[in-house]
């Protein structure tokens, strides 16, 4: 494999996704070419209904494209069955959602452990790894708290710990700050940026929240199912002057 291929860990080529048929057909993605690289936090921005979630689900192998190809860490997903896709997801991808998706009856560390359970990893080692993942997002003091004892920002940090505990090379986050205030939103984005930079992962954050711009290495815009890549220098121009201090 060339360096270029290993740097680029998700690659979408000519991806089209339609929903429904006839008069009710919706053309959610209309020909997407996108490479998501490791070591970077990429923002996918666009208005409501522009196709952000659909693209995230296609890149994460949760939804098959109507046409076009998606390659994950060098493996084309085109001819894989459901089971093989699930394995590819388990091996390479961690998901973070707007609404956290935590189990209310489980503690923080038990919620994180679920991600190891489904990979067949149990016991003391799983608990230790889960504790470590929570520590990485600053929640070492809350490992036994249940979701209703945590703030929204803390719940989202548990969800991030769950996404990273199995050490995936790709993190996909759909509107992770949408339910959070400014301070909590910044904490979440800082964690996601650290994950991209320190651990050389590919992090893709889907958002329509301009407050997350200061944390981006790269911004891709989507409108009506089509992408427009940011011109070089554009992120600097968009970055509010004091944004990273708070
Ligand atoms: P965003 O996340 O940017 O708000 P989505 O990707 O959710 O946008 O949706 C893009 C378009 O596809 C919208 O017009 C939406 O209504 C449509 N769409 C998304 N999912 C479905 C679905 N499961 N069935 C029918 N239409 C859908
Ligand atoms: Mg969406």
PDB file of C-alpha atoms and ligand atoms in Angstrom:
ATOM      1  CA  UNK A   1       0.000   0.000   0.000  1.00  0.00           C
ATOM      2  CA  UNK A   2       1.271   3.500  -0.761  1.00  0.00           C
ATOM      3  CA  UNK A   3       1.365   6.186   1.914  1.00  0.00           C
ATOM      4  CA  UNK A   4      -1.375   8.013   0.123  1.00  0.00           C
ATOM      5  CA  UNK A   5      -3.656   5.005   0.399  1.00  0.00           C
ATOM      6  CA  UNK A   6      -3.011   4.477   4.095  1.00  0.00           C
ATOM      7  CA  UNK A   7      -3.478   8.179   4.880  1.00  0.00           C
ATOM      8  CA  UNK A   8      -6.864   8.145   3.292  1.00  0.00           C
ATOM      9  CA  UNK A   9      -8.945   5.751   5.278  1.00  0.00           C
ATOM     10  CA  UNK A  10     -12.423   6.356   3.951  1.00  0.00           C
ATOM     11  CA  UNK A  11     -12.878   6.973   0.298  1.00  0.00           C
ATOM     12  CA  UNK A  12     -16.212   7.616  -1.385  1.00  0.00           C
ATOM     13  CA  UNK A  13     -16.343   7.643  -5.179  1.00  0.00           C
ATOM     14  CA  UNK A  14     -19.360   8.845  -7.195  1.00  0.00           C
ATOM     15  CA  UNK A  15     -21.724   7.969  -4.365  1.00  0.00           C
ATOM     16  CA  UNK A  16     -25.404   8.376  -5.118  1.00  0.00           C
ATOM     17  CA  UNK A  17     -28.148   7.566  -2.631  1.00  0.00           C
ATOM     18  CA  UNK A  18     -31.852   7.730  -3.394  1.00  0.00           C
ATOM     19  CA  UNK A  19     -34.788   7.066  -1.114  1.00  0.00           C
ATOM     20  CA  UNK A  20     -38.246   6.015  -2.269  1.00  0.00           C
ATOM     21  CA  UNK A  21     -39.369   5.806  -5.861  1.00  0.00           C
ATOM     22  CA  UNK A  22     -41.574   7.473  -8.435  1.00  0.00           C
ATOM     23  CA  UNK A  23     -43.079  10.788  -7.380  1.00  0.00           C
ATOM     24  CA  UNK A  24     -41.753  10.309  -3.854  1.00  0.00           C
ATOM     25  CA  UNK A  25     -38.157   9.708  -4.868  1.00  0.00           C
ATOM     26  CA  UNK A  26     -35.610  11.749  -2.882  1.00  0.00           C
ATOM     27  CA  UNK A  27     -32.116  12.179  -4.257  1.00  0.00           C
ATOM     28  CA  UNK A  28     -30.252  12.580  -0.940  1.00  0.00           C
ATOM     29  CA  UNK A  29     -26.707  12.191  -2.348  1.00  0.00           C
ATOM     30  CA  UNK A  30     -26.115  13.161  -5.961  1.00  0.00           C
ATOM     31  CA  UNK A  31     -22.537  12.099  -6.721  1.00  0.00           C
ATOM     32  CA  UNK A  32     -20.155  12.411  -3.789  1.00  0.00           C
ATOM     33  CA  UNK A  33     -16.367  12.099  -4.031  1.00  0.00           C
ATOM     34  CA  UNK A  34     -14.704  12.382  -0.633  1.00  0.00           C
ATOM     35  CA  UNK A  35     -11.544  11.147   1.064  1.00  0.00           C
ATOM     36  CA  UNK A  36     -11.311  11.318   4.828  1.00  0.00           C
ATOM     37  CA  UNK A  37      -7.729  11.238   6.065  1.00  0.00           C
ATOM     38  CA  UNK A  38      -6.148  10.093   9.307  1.00  0.00           C
ATOM     39  CA  UNK A  39      -4.713  12.620  11.753  1.00  0.00           C
ATOM     40  CA  UNK A  40      -7.370  15.158  10.801  1.00  0.00           C
ATOM     41  CA  UNK A  41     -10.671  16.349  12.129  1.00  0.00           C
ATOM     42  CA  UNK A  42     -12.833  16.875   9.075  1.00  0.00           C
ATOM     43  CA  UNK A  43     -16.064  18.824   9.398  1.00  0.00           C
ATOM     44  CA  UNK A  44     -18.953  18.096   7.087  1.00  0.00           C
ATOM     45  CA  UNK A  45     -21.196  21.139   7.201  1.00  0.00           C
ATOM     46  CA  UNK A  46     -24.471  21.905   5.522  1.00  0.00           C
ATOM     47  CA  UNK A  47     -28.053  22.969   6.158  1.00  0.00           C
ATOM     48  CA  UNK A  48     -30.755  20.683   7.426  1.00  0.00           C
ATOM     49  CA  UNK A  49     -31.814  18.170   4.786  1.00  0.00           C
ATOM     50  CA  UNK A  50     -28.625  18.598   2.710  1.00  0.00           C
ATOM     51  CA  UNK A  51     -27.625  14.928   3.066  1.00  0.00           C
ATOM     52  CA  UNK A  52     -25.161  15.013   5.984  1.00  0.00           C
ATOM     53  CA  UNK A  53     -26.596  12.114   7.985  1.00  0.00           C
ATOM     54  CA  UNK A  54     -27.153  10.051   4.851  1.00  0.00           C
ATOM     55  CA  UNK A  55     -23.505  10.539   3.860  1.00  0.00           C
ATOM     56  CA  UNK A  56     -22.280   9.677   7.359  1.00  0.00           C
ATOM     57  CA  UNK A  57     -24.336   6.480   7.347  1.00  0.00           C
ATOM     58  CA  UNK A  58     -23.048   5.525   3.902  1.00  0.00           C
ATOM     59  CA  UNK A  59     -19.424   6.203   4.918  1.00  0.00           C
ATOM     60  CA  UNK A  60     -20.002   4.184   8.087  1.00  0.00           C
ATOM     61  CA  UNK A  61     -21.406   1.205   6.149  1.00  0.00           C
ATOM     62  CA  UNK A  62     -24.779   1.527   7.880  1.00  0.00           C
ATOM     63  CA  UNK A  63     -26.500   2.352   4.591  1.00  0.00           C
ATOM     64  CA  UNK A  64     -25.570   1.071   1.144  1.00  0.00           C
ATOM     65  CA  UNK A  65     -25.191   3.567  -1.690  1.00  0.00           C
ATOM     66  CA  UNK A  66     -27.596   3.337  -4.616  1.00  0.00           C
ATOM     67  CA  UNK A  67     -24.488   3.530  -6.798  1.00  0.00           C
ATOM     68  CA  UNK A  68     -20.824   4.407  -6.367  1.00  0.00           C
ATOM     69  CA  UNK A  69     -18.235   2.889  -4.050  1.00  0.00           C
ATOM     70  CA  UNK A  70     -17.034   3.272  -0.474  1.00  0.00           C
ATOM     71  CA  UNK A  71     -13.617   1.988   0.571  1.00  0.00           C
ATOM     72  CA  UNK A  72     -12.712   1.598   4.258  1.00  0.00           C
ATOM     73  CA  UNK A  73      -9.028   1.183   5.110  1.00  0.00           C
ATOM     74  CA  UNK A  74      -8.343  -0.287   1.686  1.00  0.00           C
ATOM     75  CA  UNK A  75     -11.363  -2.626   1.624  1.00  0.00           C
ATOM     76  CA  UNK A  76     -14.087  -1.942  -0.918  1.00  0.00           C
ATOM     77  CA  UNK A  77     -17.526  -2.383   0.608  1.00  0.00           C
ATOM     78  CA  UNK A  78     -19.261  -3.010  -2.712  1.00  0.00           C
ATOM     79  CA  UNK A  79     -19.480  -6.785  -2.616  1.00  0.00           C
ATOM     80  CA  UNK A  80     -19.744  -7.371   1.107  1.00  0.00           C
ATOM     81  CA  UNK A  81     -22.770  -8.996   2.723  1.00  0.00           C
ATOM     82  CA  UNK A  82     -24.401  -7.720   5.902  1.00  0.00           C
ATOM     83  CA  UNK A  83     -22.162  -9.735   8.187  1.00  0.00           C
ATOM     84  CA  UNK A  84     -18.965  -8.651   6.485  1.00  0.00           C
ATOM     85  CA  UNK A  85     -20.100  -5.019   6.662  1.00  0.00           C
ATOM     86  CA  UNK A  86     -20.817  -5.394  10.369  1.00  0.00           C
ATOM     87  CA  UNK A  87     -17.336  -6.825  10.886  1.00  0.00           C
ATOM     88  CA  UNK A  88     -15.753  -3.979   8.927  1.00  0.00           C
ATOM     89  CA  UNK A  89     -17.642  -1.506  11.133  1.00  0.00           C
ATOM     90  CA  UNK A  90     -16.585  -3.275  14.318  1.00  0.00           C
ATOM     91  CA  UNK A  91     -12.948  -3.407  13.245  1.00  0.00           C
ATOM     92  CA  UNK A  92     -12.561   0.161  12.063  1.00  0.00           C
ATOM     93  CA  UNK A  93     -15.356   2.555  13.010  1.00  0.00           C
ATOM     94  CA  UNK A  94     -16.667   4.223  16.166  1.00  0.00           C
ATOM     95  CA  UNK A  95     -19.940   6.189  16.062  1.00  0.00           C
ATOM     96  CA  UNK A  96     -21.068   9.168  18.150  1.00  0.00           C
ATOM     97  CA  UNK A  97     -24.651  10.454  17.864  1.00  0.00           C
ATOM     98  CA  UNK A  98     -26.407  13.679  18.825  1.00  0.00           C
ATOM     99  CA  UNK A  99     -28.562  11.918  21.414  1.00  0.00           C
ATOM    100  CA  UNK A 100     -25.739   9.914  23.085  1.00  0.00           C
ATOM    101  CA  UNK A 101     -27.591   6.543  22.865  1.00  0.00           C
ATOM    102  CA  UNK A 102     -26.604   5.447  26.373  1.00  0.00           C
ATOM    103  CA  UNK A 103     -28.412   2.719  28.308  1.00  0.00           C
ATOM    104  CA  UNK A 104     -30.069   4.442  31.299  1.00  0.00           C
ATOM    105  CA  UNK A 105     -29.764   1.488  33.680  1.00  0.00           C
ATOM    106  CA  UNK A 106     -26.043   0.975  33.096  1.00  0.00           C
ATOM    107  CA  UNK A 107     -23.173   2.932  34.651  1.00  0.00           C
ATOM    108  CA  UNK A 108     -20.763   4.949  32.530  1.00  0.00           C
ATOM    109  CA  UNK A 109     -18.162   2.198  32.505  1.00  0.00           C
ATOM    110  CA  UNK A 110     -20.779  -0.473  31.699  1.00  0.00           C
ATOM    111  CA  UNK A 111     -22.001   1.624  28.774  1.00  0.00           C
ATOM    112  CA  UNK A 112     -18.447   1.836  27.461  1.00  0.00           C
ATOM    113  CA  UNK A 113     -17.877  -1.892  28.001  1.00  0.00           C
ATOM    114  CA  UNK A 114     -20.773  -2.702  25.679  1.00  0.00           C
ATOM    115  CA  UNK A 115     -18.551  -1.749  22.764  1.00  0.00           C
ATOM    116  CA  UNK A 116     -16.057  -4.418  23.853  1.00  0.00           C
ATOM    117  CA  UNK A 117     -18.780  -6.985  24.621  1.00  0.00           C
ATOM    118  CA  UNK A 118     -19.940  -6.976  21.008  1.00  0.00           C
ATOM    119  CA  UNK A 119     -16.324  -7.624  20.005  1.00  0.00           C
ATOM    120  CA  UNK A 120     -16.114 -10.630  22.312  1.00  0.00           C
ATOM    121  CA  UNK A 121     -13.910  -8.915  24.874  1.00  0.00           C
ATOM    122  CA  UNK A 122     -15.044  -9.401  28.490  1.00  0.00           C
ATOM    123  CA  UNK A 123     -13.688  -9.523  32.003  1.00  0.00           C
ATOM    124  CA  UNK A 124     -11.142  -7.457  33.869  1.00  0.00           C
ATOM    125  CA  UNK A 125      -9.219  -6.383  30.806  1.00  0.00           C
ATOM    126  CA  UNK A 126     -12.427  -4.981  29.304  1.00  0.00           C
ATOM    127  CA  UNK A 127     -13.174  -3.063  32.502  1.00  0.00           C
ATOM    128  CA  UNK A 128      -9.638  -1.672  32.565  1.00  0.00           C
ATOM    129  CA  UNK A 129      -9.791  -0.536  28.950  1.00  0.00           C
ATOM    130  CA  UNK A 130     -13.183   1.064  29.584  1.00  0.00           C
ATOM    131  CA  UNK A 131     -11.864   2.930  32.626  1.00  0.00           C
ATOM    132  CA  UNK A 132      -8.957   4.176  30.519  1.00  0.00           C
ATOM    133  CA  UNK A 133     -11.240   5.358  27.737  1.00  0.00           C
ATOM    134  CA  UNK A 134     -13.326   7.323  30.264  1.00  0.00           C
ATOM    135  CA  UNK A 135     -10.152   8.829  31.726  1.00  0.00           C
ATOM    136  CA  UNK A 136      -9.103   9.945  28.271  1.00  0.00           C
ATOM    137  CA  UNK A 137     -12.257  12.086  28.023  1.00  0.00           C
ATOM    138  CA  UNK A 138     -11.807  13.423  31.566  1.00  0.00           C
ATOM    139  CA  UNK A 139     -14.444  11.278  33.279  1.00  0.00           C
ATOM    140  CA  UNK A 140     -12.302   9.187  35.632  1.00  0.00           C
ATOM    141  CA  UNK A 141     -14.347  10.430  38.603  1.00  0.00           C
ATOM    142  CA  UNK A 142     -17.680   9.401  37.034  1.00  0.00           C
ATOM    143  CA  UNK A 143     -17.108   5.811  35.974  1.00  0.00           C
ATOM    144  CA  UNK A 144     -19.865   4.476  38.231  1.00  0.00           C
ATOM    145  CA  UNK A 145     -22.406   7.231  37.517  1.00  0.00           C
ATOM    146  CA  UNK A 146     -25.552   6.438  35.562  1.00  0.00           C
ATOM    147  CA  UNK A 147     -26.633   8.656  32.647  1.00  0.00           C
ATOM    148  CA  UNK A 148     -29.270  10.499  34.738  1.00  0.00           C
ATOM    149  CA  UNK A 149     -26.511  11.514  37.157  1.00  0.00           C
ATOM    150  CA  UNK A 150     -24.453  13.078  34.353  1.00  0.00           C
ATOM    151  CA  UNK A 151     -24.800  16.363  32.462  1.00  0.00           C
ATOM    152  CA  UNK A 152     -25.441  16.317  28.719  1.00  0.00           C
ATOM    153  CA  UNK A 153     -21.783  17.059  28.058  1.00  0.00           C
ATOM    154  CA  UNK A 154     -20.672  14.244  30.351  1.00  0.00           C
ATOM    155  CA  UNK A 155     -23.088  11.822  28.701  1.00  0.00           C
ATOM    156  CA  UNK A 156     -21.659  12.736  25.328  1.00  0.00           C
ATOM    157  CA  UNK A 157     -18.157  12.120  26.701  1.00  0.00           C
ATOM    158  CA  UNK A 158     -19.260   8.631  27.784  1.00  0.00           C
ATOM    159  CA  UNK A 159     -20.491   8.107  24.229  1.00  0.00           C
ATOM    160  CA  UNK A 160     -17.100   9.217  22.880  1.00  0.00           C
ATOM    161  CA  UNK A 161     -15.320   6.860  25.290  1.00  0.00           C
ATOM    162  CA  UNK A 162     -17.546   4.055  23.990  1.00  0.00           C
ATOM    163  CA  UNK A 163     -16.701   5.008  20.405  1.00  0.00           C
ATOM    164  CA  UNK A 164     -12.924   4.957  21.002  1.00  0.00           C
ATOM    165  CA  UNK A 165     -12.538   2.102  23.505  1.00  0.00           C
ATOM    166  CA  UNK A 166     -11.981  -0.573  20.877  1.00  0.00           C
ATOM    167  CA  UNK A 167      -9.379   1.648  19.217  1.00  0.00           C
ATOM    168  CA  UNK A 168     -11.035   2.172  15.822  1.00  0.00           C
ATOM    169  CA  UNK A 169      -9.133   4.125  13.190  1.00  0.00           C
ATOM    170  CA  UNK A 170     -12.233   6.101  12.196  1.00  0.00           C
ATOM    171  CA  UNK A 171     -14.663   8.090  14.354  1.00  0.00           C
ATOM    172  CA  UNK A 172     -17.903   9.311  12.776  1.00  0.00           C
ATOM    173  CA  UNK A 173     -19.938  11.818  14.779  1.00  0.00           C
ATOM    174  CA  UNK A 174     -23.381  13.103  13.759  1.00  0.00           C
ATOM    175  CA  UNK A 175     -24.149  16.530  15.279  1.00  0.00           C
ATOM    176  CA  UNK A 176     -22.316  15.640  18.523  1.00  0.00           C
ATOM    177  CA  UNK A 177     -22.676  19.159  19.970  1.00  0.00           C
ATOM    178  CA  UNK A 178     -26.243  19.894  18.871  1.00  0.00           C
ATOM    179  CA  UNK A 179     -27.794  19.303  22.297  1.00  0.00           C
ATOM    180  CA  UNK A 180     -25.020  21.045  24.245  1.00  0.00           C
ATOM    181  CA  UNK A 181     -24.270  24.594  25.386  1.00  0.00           C
ATOM    182  CA  UNK A 182     -21.127  26.403  24.239  1.00  0.00           C
ATOM    183  CA  UNK A 183     -18.765  25.241  26.969  1.00  0.00           C
ATOM    184  CA  UNK A 184     -19.817  21.594  26.795  1.00  0.00           C
ATOM    185  CA  UNK A 185     -19.762  21.717  23.014  1.00  0.00           C
ATOM    186  CA  UNK A 186     -16.181  22.997  23.072  1.00  0.00           C
ATOM    187  CA  UNK A 187     -15.100  20.243  25.489  1.00  0.00           C
ATOM    188  CA  UNK A 188     -16.560  17.610  23.175  1.00  0.00           C
ATOM    189  CA  UNK A 189     -14.912  19.104  20.112  1.00  0.00           C
ATOM    190  CA  UNK A 190     -11.562  19.368  21.893  1.00  0.00           C
ATOM    191  CA  UNK A 191     -11.777  15.658  22.793  1.00  0.00           C
ATOM    192  CA  UNK A 192     -12.587  14.750  19.199  1.00  0.00           C
ATOM    193  CA  UNK A 193      -9.722  16.903  17.866  1.00  0.00           C
ATOM    194  CA  UNK A 194      -7.284  15.291  20.349  1.00  0.00           C
ATOM    195  CA  UNK A 195      -8.432  11.856  19.245  1.00  0.00           C
ATOM    196  CA  UNK A 196      -7.685  12.796  15.624  1.00  0.00           C
ATOM    197  CA  UNK A 197      -4.293  14.370  16.333  1.00  0.00           C
ATOM    198  CA  UNK A 198      -2.772  12.320  19.149  1.00  0.00           C
ATOM    199  CA  UNK A 199      -3.875   8.935  17.951  1.00  0.00           C
ATOM    200  CA  UNK A 200      -3.684   9.551  14.244  1.00  0.00           C
ATOM    201  CA  UNK A 201      -7.286   8.670  13.610  1.00  0.00           C
ATOM    202  CA  UNK A 202      -9.688   9.968  11.016  1.00  0.00           C
ATOM    203  CA  UNK A 203     -12.461  11.933  12.712  1.00  0.00           C
ATOM    204  CA  UNK A 204     -15.437  13.128  10.680  1.00  0.00           C
ATOM    205  CA  UNK A 205     -17.914  15.421  12.411  1.00  0.00           C
ATOM    206  CA  UNK A 206     -21.209  16.224  10.732  1.00  0.00           C
ATOM    207  CA  UNK A 207     -22.731  19.491  11.892  1.00  0.00           C
ATOM    208  CA  UNK A 208     -24.616  22.621  11.044  1.00  0.00           C
ATOM    209  CA  UNK A 209     -23.187  24.299  14.171  1.00  0.00           C
ATOM    210  CA  UNK A 210     -20.678  27.046  13.227  1.00  0.00           C
ATOM    211  CA  UNK A 211     -19.278  27.011  16.798  1.00  0.00           C
ATOM    212  CA  UNK A 212     -17.318  23.861  15.969  1.00  0.00           C
ATOM    213  CA  UNK A 213     -15.347  25.483  13.112  1.00  0.00           C
ATOM    214  CA  UNK A 214     -12.311  26.400  15.278  1.00  0.00           C
ATOM    215  CA  UNK A 215     -11.628  22.705  15.886  1.00  0.00           C
ATOM    216  CA  UNK A 216     -11.529  21.681  12.229  1.00  0.00           C
ATOM    217  CA  UNK A 217      -8.477  20.810  10.187  1.00  0.00           C
ATOM    218  CA  UNK A 218     -10.594  20.706   7.089  1.00  0.00           C
ATOM    219  CA  UNK A 219     -14.133  21.711   6.191  1.00  0.00           C
ATOM    220  CA  UNK A 220     -16.258  20.143   3.498  1.00  0.00           C
ATOM    221  CA  UNK A 221     -19.605  21.696   2.621  1.00  0.00           C
ATOM    222  CA  UNK A 222     -22.599  19.767   1.428  1.00  0.00           C
ATOM    223  CA  UNK A 223     -25.614  21.311  -0.190  1.00  0.00           C
ATOM    224  CA  UNK A 224     -28.459  19.462  -1.809  1.00  0.00           C
ATOM    225  CA  UNK A 225     -26.482  16.209  -1.906  1.00  0.00           C
ATOM    226  CA  UNK A 226     -23.364  17.708  -3.495  1.00  0.00           C
ATOM    227  CA  UNK A 227     -19.991  18.661  -1.953  1.00  0.00           C
ATOM    228  CA  UNK A 228     -17.868  21.763  -2.196  1.00  0.00           C
ATOM    229  CA  UNK A 229     -14.403  21.471  -0.616  1.00  0.00           C
ATOM    230  CA  UNK A 230     -13.116  24.466   1.327  1.00  0.00           C
ATOM    231  CA  UNK A 231     -10.530  26.619  -0.457  1.00  0.00           C
ATOM    232  CA  UNK A 232      -7.092  26.638   1.260  1.00  0.00           C
ATOM    233  CA  UNK A 233      -6.981  29.379   3.902  1.00  0.00           C
ATOM    234  CA  UNK A 234     -10.727  29.413   4.292  1.00  0.00           C
ATOM    235  CA  UNK A 235     -10.681  27.828   7.751  1.00  0.00           C
ATOM    236  CA  UNK A 236      -8.396  30.588   9.022  1.00  0.00           C
ATOM    237  CA  UNK A 237     -10.739  33.184   7.595  1.00  0.00           C
ATOM    238  CA  UNK A 238     -13.775  31.552   9.256  1.00  0.00           C
ATOM    239  CA  UNK A 239     -12.047  31.040  12.604  1.00  0.00           C
ATOM    240  CA  UNK A 240     -13.343  33.555  15.122  1.00  0.00           C
ATOM    241  CA  UNK A 241     -10.422  35.547  16.617  1.00  0.00           C
ATOM    242  CA  UNK A 242     -10.520  34.242  20.203  1.00  0.00           C
ATOM    243  CA  UNK A 243     -12.255  30.980  19.528  1.00  0.00           C
ATOM    244  CA  UNK A 244      -9.835  28.440  20.964  1.00  0.00           C
ATOM    245  CA  UNK A 245      -9.216  30.103  24.299  1.00  0.00           C
ATOM    246  CA  UNK A 246     -12.479  29.236  26.086  1.00  0.00           C
TER     247      UNK A 246
HETATM  248  P1  LIG B   1     -29.252  16.180   7.055  1.00  0.00           P
HETATM  249  O1  LIG B   1     -28.624  15.192   7.961  1.00  0.00           O
HETATM  250  O2  LIG B   1     -28.260  17.051   6.336  1.00  0.00           O
HETATM  251  O3  LIG B   1     -30.288  17.007   7.734  1.00  0.00           O
HETATM  252  P2  LIG B   1     -30.372  13.838   5.734  1.00  0.00           P
HETATM  253  O4  LIG B   1     -29.196  13.092   5.210  1.00  0.00           O
HETATM  254  O5  LIG B   1     -31.003  13.343   6.972  1.00  0.00           O
HETATM  255  O6  LIG B   1     -30.002  15.390   5.879  1.00  0.00           O
HETATM  256  O7  LIG B   1     -31.501  13.868   4.609  1.00  0.00           O
HETATM  257  C1  LIG B   1     -31.227  14.235   3.246  1.00  0.00           C
HETATM  258  C2  LIG B   1     -32.510  14.078   2.449  1.00  0.00           C
HETATM  259  O8  LIG B   1     -32.858  12.713   2.356  1.00  0.00           O
HETATM  260  C3  LIG B   1     -33.711  14.783   3.053  1.00  0.00           C
HETATM  261  O9  LIG B   1     -34.515  15.269   2.018  1.00  0.00           O
HETATM  262  C4  LIG B   1     -34.398  13.674   3.809  1.00  0.00           C
HETATM  263  O10 LIG B   1     -35.764  13.931   3.948  1.00  0.00           O
HETATM  264  C5  LIG B   1     -34.141  12.478   2.924  1.00  0.00           C
HETATM  265  N1  LIG B   1     -34.084  11.219   3.679  1.00  0.00           N
HETATM  266  C6  LIG B   1     -33.151  10.876   4.611  1.00  0.00           C
HETATM  267  N2  LIG B   1     -33.382   9.633   5.105  1.00  0.00           N
HETATM  268  C7  LIG B   1     -34.498   9.179   4.468  1.00  0.00           C
HETATM  269  C8  LIG B   1     -35.248   7.954   4.526  1.00  0.00           C
HETATM  270  N3  LIG B   1     -34.870   6.938   5.329  1.00  0.00           N
HETATM  271  N4  LIG B   1     -36.324   7.845   3.718  1.00  0.00           N
HETATM  272  C9  LIG B   1     -36.690   8.849   2.902  1.00  0.00           C
HETATM  273  N5  LIG B   1     -36.031  10.016   2.785  1.00  0.00           N
HETATM  274  C10 LIG B   1     -34.940  10.196   3.557  1.00  0.00           C
HETATM  275 MG1  LIG B   2     -28.815  14.878  10.035  1.00  0.00          MG
END
